[in-house]
PDB file of C-alpha atoms and ligand atoms in Angstrom:
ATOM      1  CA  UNK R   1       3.978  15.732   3.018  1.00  0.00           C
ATOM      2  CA  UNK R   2       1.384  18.087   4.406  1.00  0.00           C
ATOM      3  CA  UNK R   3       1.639  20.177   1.082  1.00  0.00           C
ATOM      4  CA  UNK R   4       1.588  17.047  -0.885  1.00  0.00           C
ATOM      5  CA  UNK R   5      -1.925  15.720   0.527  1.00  0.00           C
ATOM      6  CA  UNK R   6      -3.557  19.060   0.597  1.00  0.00           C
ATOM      7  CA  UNK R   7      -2.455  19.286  -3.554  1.00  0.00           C
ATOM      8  CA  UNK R   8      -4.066  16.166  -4.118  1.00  0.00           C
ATOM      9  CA  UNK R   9      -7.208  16.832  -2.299  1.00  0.00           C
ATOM     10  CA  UNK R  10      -7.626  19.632  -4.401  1.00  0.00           C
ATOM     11  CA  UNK R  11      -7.349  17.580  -7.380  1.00  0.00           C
ATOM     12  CA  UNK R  12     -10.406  15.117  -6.236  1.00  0.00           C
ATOM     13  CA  UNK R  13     -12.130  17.709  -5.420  1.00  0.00           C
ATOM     14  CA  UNK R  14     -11.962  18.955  -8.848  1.00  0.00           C
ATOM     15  CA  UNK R  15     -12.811  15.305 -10.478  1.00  0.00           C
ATOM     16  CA  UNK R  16     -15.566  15.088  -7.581  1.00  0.00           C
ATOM     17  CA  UNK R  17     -17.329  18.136  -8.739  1.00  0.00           C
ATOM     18  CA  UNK R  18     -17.456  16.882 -12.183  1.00  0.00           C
ATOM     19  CA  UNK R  19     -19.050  13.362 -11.674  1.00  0.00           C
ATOM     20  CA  UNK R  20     -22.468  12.711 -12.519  1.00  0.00           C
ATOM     21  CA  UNK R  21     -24.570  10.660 -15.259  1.00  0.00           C
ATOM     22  CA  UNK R  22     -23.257  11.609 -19.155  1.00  0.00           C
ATOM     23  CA  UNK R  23     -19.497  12.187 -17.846  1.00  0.00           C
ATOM     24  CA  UNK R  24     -16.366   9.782 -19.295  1.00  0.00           C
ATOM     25  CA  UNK R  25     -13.778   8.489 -16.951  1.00  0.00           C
ATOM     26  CA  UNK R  26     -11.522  10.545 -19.749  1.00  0.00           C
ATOM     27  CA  UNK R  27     -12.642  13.901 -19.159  1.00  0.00           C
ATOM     28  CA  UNK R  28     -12.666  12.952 -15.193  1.00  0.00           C
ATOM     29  CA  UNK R  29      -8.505  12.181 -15.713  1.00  0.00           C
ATOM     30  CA  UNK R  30      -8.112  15.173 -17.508  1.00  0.00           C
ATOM     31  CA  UNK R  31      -9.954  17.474 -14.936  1.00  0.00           C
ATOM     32  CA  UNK R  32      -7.219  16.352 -12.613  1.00  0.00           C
ATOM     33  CA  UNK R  33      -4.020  16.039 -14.899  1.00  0.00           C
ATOM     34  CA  UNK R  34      -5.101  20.061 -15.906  1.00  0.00           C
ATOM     35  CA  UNK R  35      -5.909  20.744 -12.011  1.00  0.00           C
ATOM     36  CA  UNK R  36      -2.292  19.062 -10.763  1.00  0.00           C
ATOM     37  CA  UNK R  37      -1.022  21.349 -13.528  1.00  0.00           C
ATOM     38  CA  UNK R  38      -2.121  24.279 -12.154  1.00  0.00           C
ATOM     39  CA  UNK R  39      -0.928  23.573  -8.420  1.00  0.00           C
ATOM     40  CA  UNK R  40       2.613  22.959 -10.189  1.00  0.00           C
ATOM     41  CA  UNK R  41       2.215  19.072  -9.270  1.00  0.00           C
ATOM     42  CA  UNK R  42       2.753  15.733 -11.133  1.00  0.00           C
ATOM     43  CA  UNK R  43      -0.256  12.933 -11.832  1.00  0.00           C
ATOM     44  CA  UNK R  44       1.814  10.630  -9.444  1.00  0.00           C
ATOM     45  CA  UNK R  45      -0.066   7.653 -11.208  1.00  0.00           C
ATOM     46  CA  UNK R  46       1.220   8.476 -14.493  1.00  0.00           C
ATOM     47  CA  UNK R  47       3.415   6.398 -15.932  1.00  0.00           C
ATOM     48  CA  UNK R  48       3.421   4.524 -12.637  1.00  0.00           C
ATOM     49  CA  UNK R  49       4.682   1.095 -13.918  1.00  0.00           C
ATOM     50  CA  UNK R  50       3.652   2.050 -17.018  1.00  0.00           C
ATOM     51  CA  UNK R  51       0.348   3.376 -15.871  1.00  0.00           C
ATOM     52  CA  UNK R  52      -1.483   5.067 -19.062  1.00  0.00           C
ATOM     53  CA  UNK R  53      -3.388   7.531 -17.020  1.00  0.00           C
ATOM     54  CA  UNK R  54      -3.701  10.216 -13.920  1.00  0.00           C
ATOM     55  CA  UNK R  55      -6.288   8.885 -12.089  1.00  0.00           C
ATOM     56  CA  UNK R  56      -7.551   5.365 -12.264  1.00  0.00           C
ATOM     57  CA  UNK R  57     -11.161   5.435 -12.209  1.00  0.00           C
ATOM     58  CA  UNK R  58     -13.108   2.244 -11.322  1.00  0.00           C
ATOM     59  CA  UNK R  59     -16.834   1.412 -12.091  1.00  0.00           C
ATOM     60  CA  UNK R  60     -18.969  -0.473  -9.983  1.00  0.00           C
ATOM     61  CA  UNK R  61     -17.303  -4.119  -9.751  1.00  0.00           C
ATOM     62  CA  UNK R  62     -13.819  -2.309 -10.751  1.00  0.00           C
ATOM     63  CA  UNK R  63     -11.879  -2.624  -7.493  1.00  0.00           C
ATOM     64  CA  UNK R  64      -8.606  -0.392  -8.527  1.00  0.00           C
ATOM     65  CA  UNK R  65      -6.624   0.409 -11.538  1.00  0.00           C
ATOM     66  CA  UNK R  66      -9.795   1.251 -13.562  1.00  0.00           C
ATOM     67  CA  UNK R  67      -7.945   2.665 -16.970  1.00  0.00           C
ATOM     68  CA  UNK R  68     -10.262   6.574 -17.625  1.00  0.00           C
ATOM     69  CA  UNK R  69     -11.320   5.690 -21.059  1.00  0.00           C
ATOM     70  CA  UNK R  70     -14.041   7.940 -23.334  1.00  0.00           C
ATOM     71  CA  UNK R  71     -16.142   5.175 -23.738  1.00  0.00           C
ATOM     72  CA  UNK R  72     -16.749   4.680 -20.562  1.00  0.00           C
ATOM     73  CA  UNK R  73     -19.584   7.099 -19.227  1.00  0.00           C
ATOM     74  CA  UNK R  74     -21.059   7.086 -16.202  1.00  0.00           C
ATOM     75  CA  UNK R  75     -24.676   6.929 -15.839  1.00  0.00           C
ATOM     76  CA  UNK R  76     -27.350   6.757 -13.218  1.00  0.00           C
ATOM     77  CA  UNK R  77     -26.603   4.633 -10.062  1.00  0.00           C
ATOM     78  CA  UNK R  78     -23.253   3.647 -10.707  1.00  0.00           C
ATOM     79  CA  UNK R  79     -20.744   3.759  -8.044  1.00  0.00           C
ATOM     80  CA  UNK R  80     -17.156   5.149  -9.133  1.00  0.00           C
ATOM     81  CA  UNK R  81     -14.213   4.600  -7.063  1.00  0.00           C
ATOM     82  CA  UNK R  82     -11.313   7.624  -7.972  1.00  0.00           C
ATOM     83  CA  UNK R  83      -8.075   6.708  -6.669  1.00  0.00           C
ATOM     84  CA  UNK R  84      -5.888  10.262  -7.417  1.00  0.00           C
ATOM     85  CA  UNK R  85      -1.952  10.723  -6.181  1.00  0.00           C
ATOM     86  CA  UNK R  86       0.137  13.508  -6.818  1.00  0.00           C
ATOM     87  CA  UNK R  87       3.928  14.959  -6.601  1.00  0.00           C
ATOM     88  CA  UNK R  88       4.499  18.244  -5.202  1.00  0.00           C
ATOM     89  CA  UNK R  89       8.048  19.156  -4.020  1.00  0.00           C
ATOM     90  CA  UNK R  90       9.051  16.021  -3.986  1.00  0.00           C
ATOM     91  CA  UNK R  91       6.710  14.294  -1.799  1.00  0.00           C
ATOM     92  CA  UNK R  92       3.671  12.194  -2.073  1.00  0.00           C
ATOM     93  CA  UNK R  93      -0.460  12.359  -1.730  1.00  0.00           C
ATOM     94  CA  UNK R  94      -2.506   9.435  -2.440  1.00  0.00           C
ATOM     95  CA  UNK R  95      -6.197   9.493  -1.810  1.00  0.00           C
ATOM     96  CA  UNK R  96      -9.397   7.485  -2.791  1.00  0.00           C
ATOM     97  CA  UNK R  97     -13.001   8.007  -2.666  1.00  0.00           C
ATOM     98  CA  UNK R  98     -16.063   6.241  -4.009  1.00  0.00           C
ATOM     99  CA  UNK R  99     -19.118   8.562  -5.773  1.00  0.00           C
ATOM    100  CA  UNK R 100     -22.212   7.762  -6.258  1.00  0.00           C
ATOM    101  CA  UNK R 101     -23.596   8.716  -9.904  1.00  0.00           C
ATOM    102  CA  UNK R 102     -27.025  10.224  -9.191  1.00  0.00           C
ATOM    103  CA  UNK R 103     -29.530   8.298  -7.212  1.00  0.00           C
ATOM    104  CA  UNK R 104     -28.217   4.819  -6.446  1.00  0.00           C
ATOM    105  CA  UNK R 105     -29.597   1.693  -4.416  1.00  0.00           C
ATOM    106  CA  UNK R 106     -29.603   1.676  -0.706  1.00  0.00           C
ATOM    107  CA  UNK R 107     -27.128  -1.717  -0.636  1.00  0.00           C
ATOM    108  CA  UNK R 108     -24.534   0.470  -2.566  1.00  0.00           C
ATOM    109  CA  UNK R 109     -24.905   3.278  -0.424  1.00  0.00           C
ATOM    110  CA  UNK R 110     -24.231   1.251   2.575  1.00  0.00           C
ATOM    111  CA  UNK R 111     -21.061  -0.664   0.844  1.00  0.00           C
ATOM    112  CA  UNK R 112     -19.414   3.005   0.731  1.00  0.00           C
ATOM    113  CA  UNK R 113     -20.389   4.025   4.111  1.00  0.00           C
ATOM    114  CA  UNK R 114     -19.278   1.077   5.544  1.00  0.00           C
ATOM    115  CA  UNK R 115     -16.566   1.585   3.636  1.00  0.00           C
ATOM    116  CA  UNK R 116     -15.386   5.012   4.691  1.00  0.00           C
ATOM    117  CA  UNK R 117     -16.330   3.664   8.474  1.00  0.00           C
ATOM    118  CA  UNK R 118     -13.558   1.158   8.210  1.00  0.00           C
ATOM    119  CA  UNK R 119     -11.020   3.682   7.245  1.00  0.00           C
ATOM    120  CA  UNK R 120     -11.721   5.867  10.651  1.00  0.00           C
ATOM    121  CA  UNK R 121     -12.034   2.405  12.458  1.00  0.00           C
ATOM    122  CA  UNK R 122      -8.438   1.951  11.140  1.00  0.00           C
ATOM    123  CA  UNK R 123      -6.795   4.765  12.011  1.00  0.00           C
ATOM    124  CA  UNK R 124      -8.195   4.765  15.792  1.00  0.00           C
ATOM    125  CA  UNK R 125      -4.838   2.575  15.899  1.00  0.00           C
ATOM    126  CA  UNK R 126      -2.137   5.029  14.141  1.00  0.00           C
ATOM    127  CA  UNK R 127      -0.855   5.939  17.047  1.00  0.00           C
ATOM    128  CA  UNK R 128       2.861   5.906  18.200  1.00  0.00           C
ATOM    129  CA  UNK R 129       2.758   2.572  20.479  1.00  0.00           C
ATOM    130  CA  UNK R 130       0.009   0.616  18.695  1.00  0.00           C
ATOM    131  CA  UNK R 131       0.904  -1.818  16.169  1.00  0.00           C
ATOM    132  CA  UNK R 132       0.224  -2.236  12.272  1.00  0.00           C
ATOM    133  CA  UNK R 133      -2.280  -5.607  13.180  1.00  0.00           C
ATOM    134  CA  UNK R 134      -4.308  -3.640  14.889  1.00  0.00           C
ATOM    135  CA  UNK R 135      -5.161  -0.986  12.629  1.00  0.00           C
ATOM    136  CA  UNK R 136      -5.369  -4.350  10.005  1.00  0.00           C
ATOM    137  CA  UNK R 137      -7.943  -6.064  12.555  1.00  0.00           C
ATOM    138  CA  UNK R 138     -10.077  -3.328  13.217  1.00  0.00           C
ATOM    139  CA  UNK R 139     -10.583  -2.785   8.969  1.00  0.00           C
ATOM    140  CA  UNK R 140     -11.139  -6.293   8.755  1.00  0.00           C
ATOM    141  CA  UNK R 141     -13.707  -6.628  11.485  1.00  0.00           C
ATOM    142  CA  UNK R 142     -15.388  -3.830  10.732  1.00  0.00           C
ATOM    143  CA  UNK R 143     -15.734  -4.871   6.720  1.00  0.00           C
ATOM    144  CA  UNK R 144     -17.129  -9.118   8.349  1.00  0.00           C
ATOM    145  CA  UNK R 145     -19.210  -7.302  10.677  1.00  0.00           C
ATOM    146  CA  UNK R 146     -21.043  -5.940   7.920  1.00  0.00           C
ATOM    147  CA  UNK R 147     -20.605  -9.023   6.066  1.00  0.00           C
ATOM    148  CA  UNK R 148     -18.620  -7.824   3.220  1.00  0.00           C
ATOM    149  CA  UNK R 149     -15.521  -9.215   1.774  1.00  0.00           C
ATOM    150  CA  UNK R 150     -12.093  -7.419   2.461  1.00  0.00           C
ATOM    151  CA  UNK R 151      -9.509  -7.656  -1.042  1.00  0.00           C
ATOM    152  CA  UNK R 152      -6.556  -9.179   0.374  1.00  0.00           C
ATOM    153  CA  UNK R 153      -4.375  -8.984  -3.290  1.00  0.00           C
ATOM    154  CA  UNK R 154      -4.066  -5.023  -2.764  1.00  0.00           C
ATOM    155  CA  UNK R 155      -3.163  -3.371   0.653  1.00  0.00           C
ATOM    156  CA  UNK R 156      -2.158   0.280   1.671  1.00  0.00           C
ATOM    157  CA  UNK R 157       1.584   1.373   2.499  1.00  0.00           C
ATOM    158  CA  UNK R 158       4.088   3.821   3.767  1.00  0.00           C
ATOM    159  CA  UNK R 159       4.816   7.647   1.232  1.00  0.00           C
ATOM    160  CA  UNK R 160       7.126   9.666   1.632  1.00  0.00           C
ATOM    161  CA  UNK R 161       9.401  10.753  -1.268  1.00  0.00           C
ATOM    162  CA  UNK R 162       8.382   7.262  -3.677  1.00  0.00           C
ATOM    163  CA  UNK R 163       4.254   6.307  -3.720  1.00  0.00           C
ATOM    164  CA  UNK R 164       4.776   3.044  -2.268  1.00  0.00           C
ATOM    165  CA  UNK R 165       6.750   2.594   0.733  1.00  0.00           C
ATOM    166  CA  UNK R 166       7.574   0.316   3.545  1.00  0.00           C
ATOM    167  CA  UNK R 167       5.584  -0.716   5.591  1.00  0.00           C
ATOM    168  CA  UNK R 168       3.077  -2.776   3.862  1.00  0.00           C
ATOM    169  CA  UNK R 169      -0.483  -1.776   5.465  1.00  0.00           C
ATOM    170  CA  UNK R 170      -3.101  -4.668   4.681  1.00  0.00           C
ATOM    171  CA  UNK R 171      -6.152  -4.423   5.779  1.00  0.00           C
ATOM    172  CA  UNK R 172      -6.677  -7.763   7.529  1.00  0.00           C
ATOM    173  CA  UNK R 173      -4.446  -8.782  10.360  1.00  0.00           C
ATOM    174  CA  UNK R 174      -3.655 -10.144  13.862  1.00  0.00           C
ATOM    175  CA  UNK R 175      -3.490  -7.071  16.657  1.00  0.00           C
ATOM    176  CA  UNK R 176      -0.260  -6.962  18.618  1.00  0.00           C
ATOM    177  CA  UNK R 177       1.571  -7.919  15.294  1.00  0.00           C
ATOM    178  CA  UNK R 178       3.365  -6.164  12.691  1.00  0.00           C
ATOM    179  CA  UNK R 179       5.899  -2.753  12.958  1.00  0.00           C
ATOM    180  CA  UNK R 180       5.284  -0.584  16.108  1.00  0.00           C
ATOM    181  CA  UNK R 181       4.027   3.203  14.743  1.00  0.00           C
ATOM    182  CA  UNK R 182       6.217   5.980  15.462  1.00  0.00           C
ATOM    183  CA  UNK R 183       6.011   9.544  15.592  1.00  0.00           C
ATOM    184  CA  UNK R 184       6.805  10.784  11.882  1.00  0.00           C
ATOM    185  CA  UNK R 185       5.891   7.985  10.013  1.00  0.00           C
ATOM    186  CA  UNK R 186       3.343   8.546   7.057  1.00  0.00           C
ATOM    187  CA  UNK R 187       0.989   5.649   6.040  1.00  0.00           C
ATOM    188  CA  UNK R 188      -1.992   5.517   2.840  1.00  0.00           C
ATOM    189  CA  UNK R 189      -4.655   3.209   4.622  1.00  0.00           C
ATOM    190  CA  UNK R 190      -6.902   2.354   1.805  1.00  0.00           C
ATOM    191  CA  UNK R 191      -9.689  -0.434   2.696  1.00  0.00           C
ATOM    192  CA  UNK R 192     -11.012  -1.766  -0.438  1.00  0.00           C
ATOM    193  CA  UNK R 193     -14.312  -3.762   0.450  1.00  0.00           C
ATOM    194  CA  UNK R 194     -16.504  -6.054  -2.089  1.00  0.00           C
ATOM    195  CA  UNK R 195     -20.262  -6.495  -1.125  1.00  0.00           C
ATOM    196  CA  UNK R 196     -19.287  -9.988  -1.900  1.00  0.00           C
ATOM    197  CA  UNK R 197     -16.588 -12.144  -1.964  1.00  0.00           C
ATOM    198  CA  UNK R 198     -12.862 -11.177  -1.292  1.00  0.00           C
ATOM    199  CA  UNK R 199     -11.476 -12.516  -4.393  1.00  0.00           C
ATOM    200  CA  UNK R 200     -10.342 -10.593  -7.318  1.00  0.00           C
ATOM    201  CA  UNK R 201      -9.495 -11.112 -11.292  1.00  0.00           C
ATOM    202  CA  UNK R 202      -7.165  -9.406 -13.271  1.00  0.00           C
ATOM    203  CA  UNK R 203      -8.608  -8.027 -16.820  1.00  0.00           C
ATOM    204  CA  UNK R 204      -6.420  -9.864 -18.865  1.00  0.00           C
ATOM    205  CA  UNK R 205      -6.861  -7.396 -22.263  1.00  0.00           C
ATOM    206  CA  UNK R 206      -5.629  -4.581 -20.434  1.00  0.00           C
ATOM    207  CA  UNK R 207      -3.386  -5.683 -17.331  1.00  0.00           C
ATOM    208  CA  UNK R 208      -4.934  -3.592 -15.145  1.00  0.00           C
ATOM    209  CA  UNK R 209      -8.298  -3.410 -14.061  1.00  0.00           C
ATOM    210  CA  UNK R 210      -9.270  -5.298 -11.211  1.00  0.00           C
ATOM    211  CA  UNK R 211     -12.735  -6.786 -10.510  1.00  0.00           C
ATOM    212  CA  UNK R 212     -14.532  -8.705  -7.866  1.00  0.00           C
ATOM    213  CA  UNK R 213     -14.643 -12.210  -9.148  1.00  0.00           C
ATOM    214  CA  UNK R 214     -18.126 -12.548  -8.070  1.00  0.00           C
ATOM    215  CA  UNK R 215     -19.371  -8.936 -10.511  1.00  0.00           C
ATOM    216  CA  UNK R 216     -20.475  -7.610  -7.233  1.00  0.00           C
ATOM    217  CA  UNK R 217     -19.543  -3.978  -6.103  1.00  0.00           C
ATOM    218  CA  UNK R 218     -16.418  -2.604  -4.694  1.00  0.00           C
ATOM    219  CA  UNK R 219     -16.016   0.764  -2.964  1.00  0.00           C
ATOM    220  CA  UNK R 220     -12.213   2.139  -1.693  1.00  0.00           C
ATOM    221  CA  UNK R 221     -11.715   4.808   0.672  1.00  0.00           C
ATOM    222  CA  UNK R 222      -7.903   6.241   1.773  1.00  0.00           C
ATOM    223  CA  UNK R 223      -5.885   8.911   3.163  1.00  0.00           C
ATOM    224  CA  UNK R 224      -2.566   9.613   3.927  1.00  0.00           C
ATOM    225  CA  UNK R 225      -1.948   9.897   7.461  1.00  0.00           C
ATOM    226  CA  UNK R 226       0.592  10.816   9.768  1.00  0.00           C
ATOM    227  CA  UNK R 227       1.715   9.179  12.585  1.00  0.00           C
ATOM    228  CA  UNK R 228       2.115  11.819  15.661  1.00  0.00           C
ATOM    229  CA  UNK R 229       2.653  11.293  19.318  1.00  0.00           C
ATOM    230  CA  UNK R 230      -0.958  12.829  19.599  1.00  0.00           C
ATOM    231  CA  UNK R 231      -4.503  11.691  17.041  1.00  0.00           C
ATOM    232  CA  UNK R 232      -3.056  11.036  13.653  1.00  0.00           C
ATOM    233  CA  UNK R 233      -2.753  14.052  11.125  1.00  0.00           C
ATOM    234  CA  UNK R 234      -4.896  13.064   7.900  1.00  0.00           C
ATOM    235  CA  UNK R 235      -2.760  15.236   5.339  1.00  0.00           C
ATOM    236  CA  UNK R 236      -5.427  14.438   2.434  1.00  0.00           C
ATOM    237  CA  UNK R 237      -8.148  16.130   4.150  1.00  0.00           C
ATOM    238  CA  UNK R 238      -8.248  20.012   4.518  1.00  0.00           C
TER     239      UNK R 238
HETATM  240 MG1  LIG P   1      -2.525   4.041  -2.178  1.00  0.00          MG
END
């Protein structure tokens, strides 16, 4: 799992070095389909119920599952969310980050810091003893505090040898509820948080690009982490 993660940090580190204004989401996906290549992995995305692409890239008020396409090119002040997963040995990395494109607006900039903050606010609770609700609460509270809205359609999960596992790992919830963490287990947390409202549409042309329902912005952050008897072992940071 360790090897996994560090593979597909390598591969958004690729697509990160490439994003700025004048770049398609196209040539982003095939930075890290040729990068995965390299590192003898697989674009776990691909084909992923029918997924067309390696990445998905999403733009702005694209939550997830942003479809790389050559007509869409990034340009000054957007915010792009790359959610990249990959298959080495067998096993499973999944990561997301959100870029800025150039200079953007100080609102946006605090969506994806806030953002990223939830994440670590999260994983204060994988611990063996501490329960999935709490890592859920603390996302969720840190995402009102801020007054943002926390997507509740999409949630993180368990990897391992498949992408998506069991458990489930929302990130809204009651503390004291939900599975106990154990040593050994491997969780993506992934909050996804709208400057707006919670509520998300489907594109129905494609199937599977998700926006905000209100057009406002959406930024994602995730890891996958291991559960230890110790701090938690993020595998998708080096
Ligand atoms: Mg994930």
């Amino acid at each position: 799992m360790a090897a996994a993660g560090e593979v597909t940090a390598k591969g958004m580190a690729a697509v990160a070095e490439a994003i700025r204004p004048g770049v398609s989401t196209w040539e982003l996906d095939k930075i890290a389909r040729k990068t995965f290549k390299l590192l003898k992995a697989i674009p776990a995305f691909l084909n992923y119920g029918g997924f067309p692409a390696g990445i998905c890239a999403s733009k702005n008020s694209v939550v997830v599952h942003g479809i790389p396409s050559k007509r869409n090119i990034l340009k000054e002040g957007d915010i792009i969310s790359i959610d990249i997963g990959a298959i080495y040995e067998g096993f499973v990395g999944d990561m997301a980050r959100t870029f800025p494109v150039g200079e953007i607006s100080d609102e946006a900039k605090r969506l994806i810091e806030v953002t990223e903050q939830c994440f670590w606010k999260g994983i204060a609770f994988a611990k063996e003893g501490c329960r999935l609700g709490d890592l859920s609460h603390a996302i969720e509270q840190n995402a009102k505090d801020a007054g943002y809205g926390v997507v509740r359609d999409y949630v993180g999960h368990g990897i391992g040898r498949e992408m998506h596992e069991d458990p489930a790992v929302p990130n809204f919830g009651k503390p004291g509820y939900g599975v106990r963490f154990e040593k050994g287990m491997v969780i993506a947390v992934e909050p996804m948080i709208n400057m707006g409202t919670w509520e998300v549409i489907t594109d129905e042309a494609d199937g599977w690009t998700v926006r905000t329902a209100d057009g406002k912005l959406s930024a994602h952050y995730e890891n996958t982490v291991a559960i230890t008897s110790g701090e938690p072992r993020i595998l998708t940071i080096p």
